[in-house]
């Protein structure tokens, strides 16, 4: 079965891996392949309502279905309006496990710069809003009472004040939670969730400033 690749408008600054070697080690070297390994990626994909590329339509349909099943009426209307009538971007912020959040600041700064350049060149990145899907775990006791919520990417907490609307959905049946075993009564468990946030794109500079303050 063959598949046809489709081009999606996006901008994605990356941080390459840099290795340190002993200056006295004559055998020390770093291959071109090693230097191209990335620690993390921050990118935005154009989900503009006028974009007819199949993959972007699939993403929008996925988000709308999730909103219909998990959001209240007002939140659903906000997402429908953004996805069906406005210029909106999907923000992707990922890094390897155990890589510290400090790498996110230059990534977001680079992304903001590239968006600014793209807009100046009349490219379709002048978004009214952006959507971020955050990974988090909800800690619940044996009775299902929520004890705590833990973001996988801690820096994403700064998006909350700039969020227009958001909803959560559980991915317990879609992910390996590592919770198998014999649990004693009263033990808490971590349930994987996703938080979908609709964010005012004009606040990206404020978000970057908040990330900087968080990491200082």
Coordinates of C-alpha atoms in Angstrom, one line a residue, residues 39-206:
X39 CA 16.7 17.1 22.7
X40 CA 13.4 18.7 22.0
X41 CA 11.2 20.5 19.4
X42 CA 8.8 23.3 19.5
X43 CA 6.8 24.0 16.4
X44 CA 3.4 25.3 15.2
X45 CA 1.3 23.8 12.4
X46 CA -1.1 25.9 10.5
X47 CA -4.7 24.7 11.0
X48 CA -6.3 27.7 9.2
X49 CA -9.9 27.2 8.4
X50 CA -9.1 27.7 4.7
X51 CA -6.5 25.0 4.8
X52 CA -7.8 22.0 2.8
X53 CA -4.8 19.7 3.4
X54 CA -6.2 16.3 4.6
X55 CA -4.0 15.9 7.6
X56 CA -5.0 19.3 9.0
X57 CA -8.6 18.5 8.5
X58 CA -8.1 15.3 10.4
X59 CA -6.5 17.1 13.3
X60 CA -9.3 19.7 13.4
X61 CA -12.0 16.9 13.3
X62 CA -10.2 15.1 16.1
X63 CA -10.1 18.2 18.3
X64 CA -13.8 18.9 17.6
X65 CA -14.8 15.4 18.5
X66 CA -12.9 15.6 21.7
X67 CA -14.4 18.9 22.5
X68 CA -17.9 17.6 21.8
X69 CA -17.4 14.7 24.2
X70 CA -15.5 16.5 27.0
X71 CA -16.1 20.2 27.0
X72 CA -19.0 22.2 28.3
X73 CA -21.2 24.2 25.9
X74 CA -19.4 27.5 26.1
X75 CA -15.9 25.9 25.7
X76 CA -17.2 23.8 22.7
X77 CA -18.5 27.0 21.0
X78 CA -15.1 28.6 21.5
X79 CA -13.3 25.7 19.9
X80 CA -15.8 25.4 17.1
X81 CA -15.4 29.1 16.2
X82 CA -11.6 28.9 16.3
X83 CA -11.3 25.8 14.3
X84 CA -14.0 26.6 11.7
X85 CA -13.8 30.3 11.3
X86 CA -10.4 31.6 12.4
X87 CA -6.7 31.3 11.6
X88 CA -5.4 28.9 14.3
X89 CA -2.2 27.1 14.9
X90 CA -1.4 23.9 16.7
X91 CA 1.5 24.3 19.1
X92 CA 3.6 21.2 19.6
X93 CA 6.1 21.3 22.5
X94 CA 8.0 18.0 23.1
X95 CA 11.3 16.9 24.5
X96 CA 12.9 13.7 25.7
X97 CA 12.0 12.4 29.1
X98 CA 14.5 13.7 31.8
X99 CA 15.5 16.7 29.6
X100 CA 15.1 19.7 31.9
X101 CA 12.6 22.5 31.0
X102 CA 15.5 25.0 30.6
X103 CA 15.8 24.1 26.9
X104 CA 12.2 25.3 26.3
X105 CA 13.1 29.0 26.6
X106 CA 15.4 29.3 23.6
X107 CA 13.0 27.0 21.7
X108 CA 10.0 29.3 22.3
X109 CA 12.2 32.4 21.6
X110 CA 13.3 31.0 18.3
X111 CA 9.7 30.0 17.4
X112 CA 8.5 33.5 18.1
X113 CA 11.3 35.0 15.9
X114 CA 10.5 32.6 13.1
X115 CA 6.7 33.4 13.3
X116 CA 7.5 37.1 13.1
X117 CA 9.7 36.6 10.0
X118 CA 7.1 34.4 8.4
X119 CA 4.4 37.0 8.9
X120 CA 6.7 39.7 7.5
X121 CA 7.0 37.6 4.4
X122 CA 3.2 37.2 4.1
X123 CA 3.3 33.6 5.0
X124 CA 0.2 32.1 6.8
X125 CA 1.4 32.3 10.4
X126 CA -0.6 35.3 11.6
X127 CA -2.7 33.3 13.9
X128 CA -5.5 34.7 16.0
X129 CA -5.2 31.8 18.5
X130 CA -3.1 28.7 19.1
X131 CA -4.0 25.3 20.5
X132 CA -1.8 23.4 22.9
X133 CA -2.4 19.8 23.9
X134 CA -0.6 19.3 27.3
X135 CA 0.2 15.9 28.8
X136 CA -0.6 15.6 32.5
X137 CA -1.4 13.0 35.2
X138 CA -4.2 13.2 37.6
X139 CA -3.4 11.6 41.0
X140 CA -6.5 10.0 42.4
X141 CA -7.1 8.0 45.6
X142 CA -8.8 4.6 45.6
X143 CA -12.2 6.3 45.7
X144 CA -11.5 8.4 42.6
X145 CA -11.0 11.7 44.4
X146 CA -8.5 14.0 42.7
X147 CA -5.5 14.7 44.9
X148 CA -3.1 16.4 42.4
X149 CA -2.5 17.2 38.8
X150 CA 1.1 16.9 37.4
X151 CA 2.1 18.3 34.1
X152 CA 4.6 16.3 32.0
X153 CA 6.1 19.6 30.8
X154 CA 6.2 21.8 33.8
X155 CA 6.7 25.0 31.9
X156 CA 3.2 24.7 30.3
X157 CA 1.6 25.8 33.5
X158 CA 2.4 29.4 32.5
X159 CA -0.1 29.1 29.6
X160 CA -3.1 29.0 32.0
X161 CA -3.5 32.8 32.5
X162 CA -3.6 33.3 28.7
X163 CA -6.0 30.5 27.9
X164 CA -9.4 31.5 26.4
X165 CA -10.9 28.0 26.9
X166 CA -9.8 24.5 27.7
X167 CA -11.0 21.0 28.4
X168 CA -9.5 17.7 29.6
X169 CA -9.9 14.2 28.4
X170 CA -8.6 10.9 29.8
X171 CA -6.3 8.6 27.8
X172 CA -6.1 5.8 30.4
X173 CA -7.2 3.3 27.8
X174 CA -4.7 4.6 25.2
X175 CA -1.5 4.7 27.3
X176 CA 0.6 2.4 29.4
X177 CA 0.3 4.0 32.9
X178 CA 2.7 1.5 34.6
X179 CA 0.1 1.0 37.3
X180 CA -0.2 -2.8 37.1
X181 CA 0.3 -4.6 40.4
X182 CA -1.3 -5.2 43.8
X183 CA -2.5 -2.0 45.2
X184 CA -3.3 -1.5 48.9
X185 CA -6.5 0.2 49.9
X186 CA -5.9 4.0 50.1
X187 CA -3.1 4.0 47.5
X188 CA -3.2 6.8 45.0
X189 CA -2.9 6.2 41.3
X190 CA -1.8 8.4 38.4
X191 CA -4.2 8.6 35.5
X192 CA -3.0 10.0 32.2
X193 CA -4.9 13.0 30.7
X194 CA -4.6 15.5 28.0
X195 CA -5.5 19.2 28.4
X196 CA -6.5 21.0 25.2
X197 CA -6.0 24.8 25.6
X198 CA -7.1 27.6 23.2
X199 CA -4.7 30.5 23.7
X200 CA -4.6 34.0 22.4
X201 CA -1.6 34.1 20.1
X202 CA -1.0 37.8 20.8
X203 CA 0.1 36.7 24.3
X204 CA 3.0 34.5 23.0
X205 CA 5.6 37.2 24.2
X206 CA 4.0 37.3 27.6

